[in-house]
Coordinates of C-alpha atoms in Angstrom, one line a residue:
M1 CA -16.5 -129.5 5.0
P2 CA -19.1 -131.3 2.8
I3 CA -22.8 -131.2 3.6
T4 CA -24.2 -134.4 5.1
K5 CA -26.9 -135.9 2.9
T6 CA -30.3 -136.3 4.6
F7 CA -33.9 -137.2 3.8
I8 CA -35.6 -133.8 4.0
N9 CA -37.7 -131.5 2.0
Q10 CA -36.6 -127.9 2.8
I11 CA -34.0 -127.2 5.5
E12 CA -36.3 -124.6 7.2
D13 CA -39.2 -127.2 7.4
V14 CA -37.3 -130.1 8.9
V15 CA -38.7 -129.9 12.4
D16 CA -42.3 -129.1 11.3
D17 CA -42.3 -131.9 8.8
A18 CA -40.9 -134.3 11.4
L19 CA -43.6 -133.4 13.9
L20 CA -46.3 -133.6 11.2
G21 CA -45.1 -137.2 10.5
L22 CA -45.3 -138.1 14.1
V23 CA -48.8 -136.7 14.6
K24 CA -50.2 -138.0 11.3
C25 CA -49.1 -141.6 12.1
S26 CA -50.3 -141.8 15.7
D27 CA -53.8 -141.9 17.1
E28 CA -52.6 -140.9 20.5
V29 CA -51.3 -137.3 19.9
V30 CA -52.5 -134.0 18.5
F31 CA -51.1 -130.6 17.7
H32 CA -52.0 -127.5 19.8
N33 CA -54.6 -125.7 17.8
K34 CA -52.4 -122.6 17.6
C35 CA -48.9 -124.0 17.5
R36 CA -47.5 -127.0 15.6
R37 CA -44.5 -127.1 17.9
V38 CA -46.7 -128.2 20.8
V39 CA -47.8 -131.8 20.8
L40 CA -50.5 -133.0 23.3
R41 CA -51.9 -136.3 24.2
K42 CA -55.2 -136.8 22.4
D43 CA -57.4 -136.6 25.5
F44 CA -55.5 -133.8 27.2
A45 CA -58.6 -131.6 27.8
A46 CA -60.6 -134.3 29.6
Y47 CA -57.5 -135.4 31.5
C48 CA -56.8 -132.0 32.8
R49 CA -60.4 -131.4 33.8
Q50 CA -60.2 -134.4 36.1
G51 CA -57.6 -132.6 38.1
N52 CA -54.7 -134.9 37.3
V53 CA -51.1 -133.8 37.7
T54 CA -49.8 -133.0 34.2
L55 CA -46.4 -133.7 32.9
I56 CA -44.6 -131.5 30.3
A57 CA -41.2 -131.7 28.8
G58 CA -39.4 -129.8 26.0
G59 CA -36.2 -128.8 24.4
G60 CA -34.5 -128.5 21.0
A61 CA -35.3 -130.9 18.2
G62 CA -32.8 -133.4 17.1
H63 CA -33.1 -135.7 20.1
E64 CA -36.1 -137.7 18.9
P65 CA -38.0 -139.5 20.2
Y66 CA -37.3 -137.2 23.2
P67 CA -39.5 -135.3 24.0
T68 CA -42.4 -135.4 21.5
G69 CA -42.3 -139.1 21.0
Y70 CA -43.1 -139.6 24.7
V71 CA -46.4 -137.8 24.6
G72 CA -49.4 -140.1 25.2
R73 CA -51.4 -142.0 27.8
G74 CA -49.0 -143.3 30.4
F75 CA -46.3 -140.7 29.7
L76 CA -46.2 -137.0 29.0
T77 CA -49.3 -134.8 28.8
A78 CA -47.5 -132.4 26.4
A79 CA -44.2 -131.7 24.8
V80 CA -42.7 -128.5 23.3
S81 CA -40.1 -128.7 20.5
G82 CA -37.7 -126.0 19.5
S83 CA -35.7 -125.8 16.3
I84 CA -32.8 -128.3 16.0
F85 CA -30.6 -128.0 19.1
A86 CA -32.3 -124.8 20.1
S87 CA -34.6 -124.3 23.1
P88 CA -38.2 -123.4 22.2
P89 CA -39.3 -119.8 22.8
S90 CA -41.1 -119.1 26.0
G91 CA -44.3 -118.2 24.1
H92 CA -44.6 -121.8 22.8
I93 CA -43.9 -123.2 26.3
I94 CA -46.7 -121.0 27.8
M95 CA -49.1 -122.4 25.2
A96 CA -48.3 -125.9 26.4
L97 CA -48.7 -124.9 30.0
E98 CA -52.0 -123.2 29.6
A99 CA -53.4 -126.1 27.5
T100 CA -52.6 -128.5 30.3
R101 CA -53.5 -126.3 33.2
S102 CA -54.9 -128.5 36.0
T103 CA -56.0 -128.2 39.6
G104 CA -53.6 -131.0 40.3
G105 CA -50.7 -128.9 39.1
C106 CA -48.1 -129.3 36.4
L107 CA -44.7 -130.9 36.7
L108 CA -42.2 -129.5 34.1
F109 CA -39.1 -131.5 33.1
L110 CA -36.1 -129.8 31.5
I111 CA -32.6 -131.0 30.9
N112 CA -29.8 -128.9 32.3
Y113 CA -28.7 -126.6 29.5
T114 CA -28.6 -122.8 29.7
G115 CA -31.0 -122.1 26.8
D116 CA -33.6 -124.5 28.3
R117 CA -33.3 -123.0 31.8
L118 CA -33.7 -119.5 30.5
N119 CA -36.7 -120.0 28.1
F120 CA -38.5 -122.5 30.4
G121 CA -37.7 -120.3 33.4
L122 CA -39.3 -117.3 31.7
A123 CA -42.4 -119.3 30.8
V124 CA -42.7 -120.7 34.3
E125 CA -42.6 -117.3 35.9
K126 CA -45.3 -116.0 33.6
F127 CA -47.4 -119.1 34.2
K128 CA -47.1 -118.6 38.0
A129 CA -48.0 -115.0 37.7
N130 CA -51.2 -116.1 36.0
G131 CA -52.1 -118.4 38.8
G132 CA -50.6 -121.6 37.6
N133 CA -49.5 -124.3 39.9
I134 CA -46.2 -125.6 38.6
R135 CA -43.0 -127.4 39.7
V136 CA -39.8 -127.8 37.8
V137 CA -37.5 -130.8 37.8
T138 CA -34.1 -130.2 36.2
I139 CA -32.3 -133.3 35.1
S140 CA -28.5 -133.2 35.4
D141 CA -27.1 -136.7 35.0
D142 CA -23.9 -136.2 33.0
T143 CA -21.0 -137.8 35.0
A144 CA -18.4 -136.6 32.5
I145 CA -18.4 -133.0 33.8
E146 CA -19.5 -133.3 37.4
D147 CA -17.0 -130.7 38.6
S148 CA -17.3 -128.3 35.7
S149 CA -19.3 -125.4 37.0
R150 CA -21.7 -124.1 39.6
I151 CA -24.7 -124.8 37.4
G152 CA -24.2 -128.5 37.6
P153 CA -23.8 -131.3 35.1
R154 CA -25.6 -131.4 31.8
G155 CA -28.9 -133.2 31.4
L156 CA -28.9 -136.4 29.3
A157 CA -30.9 -139.5 28.9
A158 CA -31.9 -140.0 32.5
A159 CA -34.7 -137.5 31.8
V160 CA -36.5 -140.3 30.0
L161 CA -36.5 -142.5 33.1
A162 CA -37.5 -139.7 35.4
I163 CA -40.5 -138.8 33.2
K164 CA -41.5 -142.5 32.6
V165 CA -41.5 -143.4 36.3
N166 CA -43.3 -140.3 37.4
R167 CA -45.9 -140.5 34.7
K168 CA -47.2 -143.6 36.5
Q169 CA -47.3 -141.7 39.7
C170 CA -49.5 -139.2 38.0
M171 CA -51.8 -141.9 36.7
I172 CA -52.2 -143.2 40.3
S173 CA -52.9 -139.6 41.4
G174 CA -55.5 -139.2 38.7
A175 CA -57.2 -142.5 39.3
M176 CA -57.4 -141.7 43.0
A177 CA -58.4 -138.1 42.5
E178 CA -60.8 -138.1 45.5
T179 CA -58.2 -139.5 47.9
R180 CA -55.3 -137.4 46.6
Q181 CA -53.0 -140.3 47.5
Y182 CA -50.2 -138.8 45.3
S183 CA -49.7 -135.1 45.5
I184 CA -47.6 -133.0 43.2
D185 CA -45.1 -132.7 46.0
Q186 CA -44.7 -136.5 46.2
I187 CA -44.3 -136.8 42.4
E188 CA -41.7 -134.0 42.4
D189 CA -39.8 -135.7 45.2
T190 CA -39.6 -138.9 43.3
A191 CA -38.4 -137.2 40.2
N192 CA -35.6 -135.4 42.1
K193 CA -34.6 -138.7 43.7
I194 CA -34.3 -140.3 40.2
N195 CA -32.1 -137.4 39.1
E196 CA -29.9 -137.7 42.3
N197 CA -29.5 -141.5 41.7
S198 CA -28.8 -141.5 38.0
G199 CA -25.7 -141.0 35.9
T200 CA -25.0 -140.9 32.2
I201 CA -21.9 -140.9 30.0
G202 CA -21.7 -140.9 26.2
V203 CA -19.1 -142.0 23.6
S204 CA -19.0 -140.9 20.0
L205 CA -17.1 -142.3 17.0
Y206 CA -18.4 -139.9 14.4
P207 CA -20.0 -136.4 14.9
C208 CA -23.6 -135.6 14.2
S209 CA -24.7 -133.2 11.4
I210 CA -27.4 -130.6 11.4
P211 CA -29.4 -131.0 8.1
G212 CA -27.9 -128.7 5.5
Q213 CA -24.6 -128.6 7.3
G214 CA -21.5 -130.7 7.6
P215 CA -20.3 -132.6 10.8
M216 CA -20.5 -130.4 13.9
F217 CA -16.9 -131.3 15.0
V218 CA -14.0 -133.3 13.7
L219 CA -12.6 -136.5 15.1
K220 CA -9.5 -138.0 13.7
E221 CA -9.8 -141.3 11.9
Q222 CA -8.7 -143.4 14.9
E223 CA -10.2 -141.1 17.6
M224 CA -13.2 -141.3 19.8
E225 CA -14.8 -138.7 22.1
I226 CA -15.8 -139.8 25.7
G227 CA -18.3 -137.7 27.6
L228 CA -19.8 -135.6 24.9
G229 CA -23.1 -133.7 25.2
I230 CA -26.2 -134.3 23.1
H231 CA -25.6 -131.2 21.0
G232 CA -22.2 -132.1 19.9
E233 CA -20.4 -130.3 22.7
P234 CA -16.9 -131.5 23.7
G235 CA -16.6 -134.3 26.1
K236 CA -14.4 -135.4 28.9
M237 CA -11.5 -136.6 26.7
R238 CA -10.5 -137.8 23.3
E239 CA -8.6 -141.0 23.0
E240 CA -7.6 -143.5 20.4
I241 CA -10.5 -145.7 19.5
Q242 CA -10.5 -149.1 21.3
R243 CA -12.4 -152.3 21.1
A244 CA -15.9 -152.4 22.4
K245 CA -14.9 -154.3 25.5
A246 CA -12.4 -151.6 26.5
I247 CA -14.8 -148.8 25.7
V248 CA -17.4 -150.4 28.0
E249 CA -14.8 -150.9 30.7
K250 CA -13.8 -147.3 30.6
T251 CA -17.3 -145.8 30.5
M252 CA -18.7 -148.2 33.2
S253 CA -15.8 -147.4 35.4
I254 CA -16.4 -143.7 35.1
L255 CA -20.1 -144.3 36.0
R256 CA -19.2 -146.6 38.9
D257 CA -16.7 -144.1 40.5
S258 CA -18.8 -140.9 39.8
R259 CA -19.8 -138.8 42.7
K260 CA -23.5 -139.3 42.0
L261 CA -23.5 -143.0 41.8
K262 CA -20.6 -144.5 43.8
L263 CA -21.7 -148.0 42.8
Q264 CA -21.0 -150.8 45.3
T265 CA -21.0 -154.5 45.0
G266 CA -24.5 -156.0 45.1
M267 CA -26.3 -152.8 44.1
K268 CA -29.5 -153.0 42.0
I269 CA -29.7 -150.8 38.9
V270 CA -31.8 -149.9 35.9
L271 CA -29.6 -149.7 32.9
M272 CA -30.2 -147.8 29.7
I273 CA -28.0 -148.2 26.6
N274 CA -29.0 -145.3 24.3
N275 CA -28.3 -145.1 20.6
L276 CA -27.2 -141.6 19.8
G277 CA -28.6 -141.9 16.3
S278 CA -26.8 -144.0 13.7
T279 CA -25.2 -146.8 15.7
S280 CA -26.1 -150.1 14.0
E281 CA -28.0 -152.8 15.8
I282 CA -25.1 -155.2 15.6
E283 CA -22.9 -152.6 17.5
M284 CA -25.7 -152.1 20.0
N285 CA -25.9 -155.8 20.7
I286 CA -22.1 -156.0 21.1
I287 CA -22.2 -153.1 23.6
K288 CA -25.1 -154.7 25.4
G289 CA -23.3 -157.9 25.8
E290 CA -20.1 -156.2 27.1
V291 CA -22.1 -154.1 29.6
F292 CA -23.9 -157.2 30.8
S293 CA -20.5 -159.0 31.3
W294 CA -19.1 -156.0 33.1
C295 CA -22.0 -155.8 35.5
S296 CA -21.8 -159.6 36.1
S297 CA -18.1 -159.5 36.9
N298 CA -18.6 -156.5 39.2
N299 CA -21.7 -158.0 40.9
I300 CA -23.9 -155.2 39.9
I301 CA -27.5 -156.4 39.5
I302 CA -29.4 -155.2 36.4
E303 CA -33.1 -155.2 37.4
R304 CA -34.3 -153.6 34.1
L305 CA -32.5 -153.1 30.8
L306 CA -33.5 -150.6 28.1
V307 CA -31.7 -150.7 24.8
G308 CA -32.6 -148.4 21.8
S309 CA -32.9 -144.8 20.7
Y310 CA -34.3 -142.9 23.6
M311 CA -32.5 -139.6 23.4
T312 CA -30.5 -139.1 20.2
S313 CA -28.2 -136.6 18.8
L314 CA -29.4 -136.5 15.2
N315 CA -27.2 -138.9 13.3
G316 CA -24.5 -139.1 15.8
H317 CA -22.6 -142.4 15.7
G318 CA -22.3 -143.2 19.4
I319 CA -24.0 -144.4 22.5
S320 CA -24.7 -143.2 26.0
I321 CA -25.0 -145.4 29.0
T322 CA -27.3 -144.4 31.9
I323 CA -27.4 -146.1 35.3
L324 CA -30.3 -145.5 37.7
K325 CA -29.7 -146.9 41.2
V326 CA -32.9 -148.7 42.5
F327 CA -33.4 -146.6 45.6
D328 CA -36.9 -148.0 46.0
D329 CA -38.3 -151.2 44.4
K330 CA -41.5 -149.3 43.6
I331 CA -39.8 -147.5 40.7
L332 CA -39.5 -150.9 38.9
D333 CA -43.2 -151.3 38.8
L334 CA -43.6 -147.7 37.7
L335 CA -41.1 -148.2 35.0
D336 CA -43.0 -151.3 33.8
A337 CA -46.3 -149.6 33.6
S338 CA -47.8 -149.6 30.1
T339 CA -47.9 -146.6 27.8
V340 CA -49.1 -145.8 24.3
A341 CA -46.5 -143.1 23.7
P342 CA -45.1 -143.8 20.2
G343 CA -41.5 -143.4 21.0
W344 CA -41.2 -145.6 24.1
K345 CA -39.5 -149.0 24.0
S346 CA -40.3 -151.1 27.1
A347 CA -37.7 -152.3 29.5
C348 CA -36.8 -156.0 29.7
L349 CA -36.4 -157.9 33.0
I350 CA -32.9 -159.3 33.5
S351 CA -30.9 -160.8 36.3
S352 CA -27.2 -160.0 35.9
N353 CA -26.4 -161.8 39.1
L354 CA -26.9 -165.1 37.3
P355 CA -23.9 -166.8 35.6
S356 CA -23.3 -165.7 32.0
Q357 CA -24.7 -168.1 29.4
A358 CA -21.7 -169.9 28.0
L359 CA -21.3 -172.2 25.0
P360 CA -21.2 -175.9 25.8
E361 CA -17.7 -177.2 26.2
N362 CA -18.0 -179.4 23.1
L363 CA -19.3 -176.6 20.9
S364 CA -17.0 -173.8 19.6
A365 CA -18.3 -170.4 18.4
H366 CA -18.7 -171.9 14.9
D367 CA -19.3 -175.6 15.8
S368 CA -16.1 -177.0 14.3
S369 CA -12.3 -176.5 14.3
K370 CA -12.2 -172.8 13.8
I371 CA -9.8 -170.1 12.8
R372 CA -11.1 -167.7 15.4
M373 CA -10.6 -170.2 18.2
R374 CA -7.0 -170.7 17.2
L375 CA -6.3 -167.1 16.8
K376 CA -7.3 -166.7 20.4
G377 CA -5.1 -169.7 21.3
A378 CA -8.1 -171.6 22.7
Q379 CA -8.3 -175.4 22.5
F380 CA -5.1 -175.6 20.5
T381 CA -2.1 -177.9 20.6
V382 CA 0.9 -178.0 18.3
G383 CA 0.3 -180.4 15.6
E384 CA -3.5 -180.5 16.1
K385 CA -5.3 -182.0 13.1
L386 CA -7.8 -179.8 11.4
Y387 CA -11.2 -181.2 10.6
C388 CA -11.6 -182.9 7.2
R389 CA -14.4 -185.2 5.9
N390 CA -13.3 -188.8 5.3
V391 CA -11.7 -189.2 1.9
L392 CA -9.9 -192.1 0.4
Y393 CA -6.6 -190.9 -1.0
T394 CA -3.9 -192.9 -2.7
T395 CA -1.5 -190.0 -3.7
N396 CA 0.8 -188.1 -1.6
Y397 CA 3.5 -185.4 -1.9
F398 CA 7.2 -185.9 -1.6
I399 CA 9.0 -183.8 1.0
A400 CA 10.0 -181.1 -1.6
Q401 CA 6.5 -180.9 -2.8
Q402 CA 5.2 -180.5 0.7
E403 CA 7.5 -177.6 1.3
L404 CA 6.4 -176.0 -2.0
A405 CA 2.8 -176.4 -1.0
K406 CA 3.5 -174.5 2.3
L407 CA 5.3 -171.8 0.5
T408 CA 2.5 -171.3 -2.0
I409 CA 0.0 -170.9 0.8
I410 CA 2.2 -168.3 2.5
S411 CA 2.5 -166.5 -0.9
V412 CA -1.2 -166.5 -1.5
C413 CA -1.9 -165.3 2.1
N414 CA 0.6 -162.4 1.8
E415 CA -0.8 -161.4 -1.7
M416 CA -4.4 -161.4 -0.6
C417 CA -3.6 -159.3 2.5
N418 CA -1.7 -156.9 0.4
R419 CA -4.6 -156.6 -2.0
K420 CA -7.2 -156.0 0.7
E421 CA -7.8 -152.3 0.1
E422 CA -7.7 -152.6 -3.7
L423 CA -10.3 -155.4 -3.7
N424 CA -12.5 -153.6 -1.2
R425 CA -12.4 -150.5 -3.5
L426 CA -13.4 -152.5 -6.5
D427 CA -16.1 -154.3 -4.6
G428 CA -17.5 -151.1 -3.2
A429 CA -18.3 -149.8 -6.7
A430 CA -21.1 -152.3 -7.1
G431 CA -21.2 -154.4 -3.9
D432 CA -20.8 -154.2 -0.2
G433 CA -17.1 -153.3 -0.3
D434 CA -15.8 -156.3 1.8
C435 CA -14.3 -158.6 -0.8
G436 CA -10.7 -157.7 0.2
S437 CA -11.5 -157.9 3.9
T438 CA -13.0 -161.3 3.4
F439 CA -9.9 -162.7 1.7
A440 CA -7.6 -161.0 4.1
Y441 CA -9.4 -162.5 7.1
A442 CA -9.1 -166.0 5.6
A443 CA -5.5 -165.4 4.7
E444 CA -4.5 -164.1 8.1
G445 CA -6.2 -167.0 9.7
L446 CA -4.5 -169.6 7.5
Y447 CA -1.1 -168.0 7.9
L448 CA -1.4 -167.9 11.7
I449 CA -2.7 -171.5 12.0
N450 CA -0.4 -173.2 9.6
I451 CA 2.8 -171.2 9.8
I452 CA 3.0 -169.7 13.3
K453 CA 0.9 -172.2 15.2
K454 CA 2.2 -175.1 13.0
S455 CA -1.2 -176.9 13.0
S456 CA -1.1 -180.0 10.8
L457 CA -2.7 -179.2 7.5
A458 CA -2.3 -182.3 5.4
F459 CA 0.5 -181.1 3.1
T460 CA 1.4 -184.7 2.4
H461 CA -1.9 -185.3 0.6
P462 CA -3.2 -182.7 -1.8
Q463 CA -6.7 -184.0 -1.9
V464 CA -7.0 -183.8 1.9
L465 CA -5.3 -180.4 2.0
L466 CA -7.8 -178.9 -0.4
E467 CA -10.7 -180.5 1.5
Q468 CA -9.4 -178.9 4.7
L469 CA -9.1 -175.5 3.0
A470 CA -12.7 -175.9 1.7
E471 CA -13.8 -176.6 5.3
I472 CA -12.1 -173.5 6.6
Y473 CA -13.8 -171.3 3.9
E474 CA -17.1 -172.9 4.5
Q475 CA -17.2 -172.6 8.3
D476 CA -15.0 -169.6 9.1
V477 CA -15.1 -167.3 6.1
G478 CA -18.8 -167.6 5.3
G479 CA -20.8 -165.4 3.0
T480 CA -20.8 -165.6 -0.7
S481 CA -17.0 -165.8 -1.1
G482 CA -16.8 -168.5 1.6
A483 CA -19.4 -170.6 -0.1
L484 CA -18.0 -170.2 -3.6
Y485 CA -14.4 -171.1 -2.5
A486 CA -15.6 -174.0 -0.4
L487 CA -17.3 -175.4 -3.5
M488 CA -14.3 -174.7 -5.7
L489 CA -11.8 -176.2 -3.3
S490 CA -13.9 -179.3 -2.6
A491 CA -14.5 -180.0 -6.3
A492 CA -10.8 -179.4 -7.1
S493 CA -9.7 -181.9 -4.5
E494 CA -11.3 -184.7 -6.5
A495 CA -8.7 -184.2 -9.2
F496 CA -6.0 -185.5 -6.9
S497 CA -7.6 -188.8 -5.9
K498 CA -5.2 -190.8 -8.1
T499 CA -2.4 -188.6 -9.4
T500 CA -0.6 -185.3 -8.7
S501 CA 0.6 -184.6 -12.2
S502 CA 0.4 -181.3 -13.9
S503 CA -2.8 -182.5 -15.7
S504 CA -4.3 -183.0 -12.2
F505 CA -4.0 -179.2 -11.6
V506 CA -5.7 -178.5 -14.9
S507 CA -8.5 -180.9 -14.0
A508 CA -8.7 -179.2 -10.6
L509 CA -9.3 -175.8 -12.2
Q510 CA -11.8 -177.3 -14.6
K511 CA -13.8 -178.9 -11.8
A512 CA -13.7 -175.7 -9.8
L513 CA -15.1 -173.8 -12.8
T514 CA -17.8 -176.3 -13.4
V515 CA -19.1 -176.3 -9.9
I516 CA -19.3 -172.6 -9.4
Q517 CA -21.1 -172.2 -12.7
K518 CA -23.5 -174.9 -11.6
H519 CA -24.4 -173.4 -8.3
G520 CA -23.7 -169.7 -8.9
G521 CA -25.4 -169.5 -12.3
A522 CA -22.7 -167.2 -13.8
L523 CA -21.5 -167.7 -17.4
P524 CA -18.4 -166.3 -19.1
G525 CA -19.1 -162.6 -19.9
D526 CA -21.2 -162.0 -16.7
K527 CA -18.5 -160.0 -15.0
T528 CA -17.7 -162.5 -12.3
M529 CA -14.9 -164.8 -11.1
V530 CA -16.0 -167.2 -13.8
D531 CA -14.4 -165.0 -16.4
P532 CA -10.7 -165.4 -15.4
L533 CA -11.2 -169.1 -14.4
N534 CA -12.8 -169.8 -17.8
A535 CA -10.0 -168.0 -19.6
A536 CA -7.3 -170.0 -17.9
V537 CA -9.1 -173.3 -18.3
S538 CA -9.9 -172.7 -21.9
N539 CA -6.3 -171.9 -22.7
L540 CA -5.0 -175.0 -20.9
M541 CA -7.6 -177.3 -22.6
Q542 CA -6.9 -175.9 -26.1
S543 CA -3.1 -176.3 -25.9
E544 CA -1.2 -179.5 -26.6
D545 CA 1.4 -178.5 -24.1
I546 CA 0.4 -177.1 -20.7
D547 CA 1.6 -173.5 -20.6
W548 CA 0.8 -172.1 -17.1
E549 CA 2.4 -168.7 -17.7
K550 CA 0.2 -168.1 -20.8
A551 CA -2.9 -169.5 -19.0
I552 CA -2.5 -167.2 -16.0
T553 CA -1.8 -164.2 -18.3
E554 CA -5.1 -165.0 -20.0
A555 CA -6.8 -165.1 -16.6
E556 CA -5.3 -161.7 -15.8
R557 CA -6.5 -160.2 -19.1
A558 CA -10.0 -161.6 -18.6
A559 CA -10.2 -160.2 -15.0
E560 CA -9.2 -156.8 -16.2
E561 CA -11.7 -156.9 -19.1
T562 CA -14.5 -157.3 -16.6
S563 CA -14.3 -153.5 -16.2
T564 CA -16.0 -153.2 -19.7
M565 CA -18.7 -155.8 -19.0
T566 CA -22.2 -155.4 -17.6
A567 CA -22.9 -157.7 -14.7
G568 CA -25.2 -160.6 -15.5
A569 CA -24.8 -162.5 -12.2
G570 CA -23.9 -161.8 -8.6
R571 CA -24.8 -158.9 -6.4
A572 CA -23.5 -156.4 -9.0
S573 CA -26.2 -157.5 -11.4
Y574 CA -28.7 -155.7 -9.3
T575 CA -26.9 -152.4 -9.7
S576 CA -27.1 -149.8 -12.5
H577 CA -24.6 -150.3 -15.3
K578 CA -23.5 -146.7 -14.6
V579 CA -21.6 -147.9 -11.5
Q580 CA -20.2 -151.0 -13.2
N581 CA -17.2 -149.3 -14.7
C582 CA -14.6 -151.1 -12.5
A583 CA -13.1 -154.6 -12.8
D584 CA -15.0 -157.2 -10.8
A585 CA -13.3 -157.7 -7.4
G586 CA -13.9 -161.5 -7.4
A587 CA -12.4 -161.8 -10.8
K588 CA -9.3 -159.8 -9.8
A589 CA -8.9 -162.0 -6.7
I590 CA -8.7 -165.1 -8.9
S591 CA -6.0 -163.5 -11.0
F592 CA -4.1 -162.4 -7.9
W593 CA -3.9 -165.8 -6.2
M594 CA -3.2 -167.6 -9.5
R595 CA -0.2 -165.3 -10.1
A596 CA 1.0 -165.7 -6.6
I597 CA 1.0 -169.5 -6.8
W598 CA 2.7 -169.5 -10.2
N599 CA 5.4 -167.0 -9.2
T600 CA 6.2 -169.1 -6.1
V601 CA 6.4 -172.3 -8.1
S602 CA 8.6 -170.7 -10.8
D603 CA 10.9 -169.1 -8.3
V604 CA 11.4 -172.3 -6.2
T605 CA 11.6 -174.9 -9.0
G606 CA 13.3 -172.7 -11.6
I607 CA 11.1 -174.7 -14.1
Q608 CA 8.7 -172.8 -16.3
N609 CA 5.3 -174.1 -17.3
S610 CA 5.4 -177.1 -15.0
I611 CA 4.0 -177.9 -11.6

């Protein structure tokens, strides 16, 4: 299995380098003077002398920002990091305990894994033997394996909530040192209640990788893991990957029905959606929206929402969802308390019992007649007219020409869908790899709208038809391809204002070429879609007789020859010439749809070189 690429110096220095970066770039934390695996809040010595209750957490590295990113005023007093996914040795833990020794006592948080229980347990016993006042809170919030063993569920992201809330309790205890309003017993009790009222479950699409190694486990291409641990341990089940809505429905249902939570209608919760490492922001927002909708439909009230990377699993592509039942409204104030810990992202206030924000009835998702709306069957009636700007047209197609126009659209749609992977591969060499997907999306939408749904594209009027297609590309496809094809189709439509002769099609191509050169800035030889268009137009303009077969052959040749060119325009122009050894995807797309149109016309009419 190939080694995963990472931004590191030496494999053996990964954890130390990461901690050095954290401490260097924060004014709130310092290293222990004898151990760079122990991170302390900057004012730890004075804080402990005041008799405050101190908070310590620790565990293996790879879960950042937990725990070292949560050190600072308003959060942890100290944190101890082990090597990646390995509990720190007891000697390092004792250093942290001794550095934060206080008459107020120490509260130690650990997540429920065997290595942590053993190493921290050993340190705790030695600290107690040396006169230390210490309590231990073990977090065990995993709802995927509630009945797995006598040692209880694994510890996951609820540890972050337990520490944050109880950090505030300790602040109150320190500020009221003379009155001793909050004892270590009270703080410990609150922490245990948080553990008892919280549950977490994770979902992974791709495994994490320890630096210098390959993926920790293997998931099939269309498989996801539900209920995995934060060290890559197996989860509750593996299933075929589903849409985000279905994934949220499954995970939230598991949480709702878990023995720890047993959520009921009207319950108030704190909700944490945790990024396990490499899940994109766009995915996180989708998940966030689906979770909000699920809570709204189940009348579960979200009092606080936290979204971000709180307890990761290196570069794992997945999420975990944590629910904390609000057993006491005071914990909301404690959760809201300010902190300077570098890794903390504050919670936002939200009221999930309010109606979901819906789009106005007269506004679709894209503010026009949209492909996506019709694919869902929304606001659609058979024969519905698609939007088109007002144009004055005097030409129309005969019935036979109308049928031919429909067939050519079907042919182009099929061809572009079939070429999806090829175009994505070509585009990926020097672009973002979505050229084929973009054309396939447009093609599938056009096919479903116009053929299956029988929506009324104006096949009787070529000028209006091209304007409608331009509108679809502009509003539904979007991106660079959408804009270019909208410009091309709109300009081409002007060629049919007075006639529908073969020369009109030549003029249409010429106008399309002119407009994309004007707005896109590309010239022939720049390794773009201009090259095949220019080749076809030049051939047609130079010949006395219009020879479509020859013109399209020239377009295909020009598209293929882009593999030997250096990009002078477009996104590929920003890349090294070393990766520009493939044909341009946009150029190949031009040649594909040209050939598809001409083959259909030739097959149906039986007439060569005439449209």
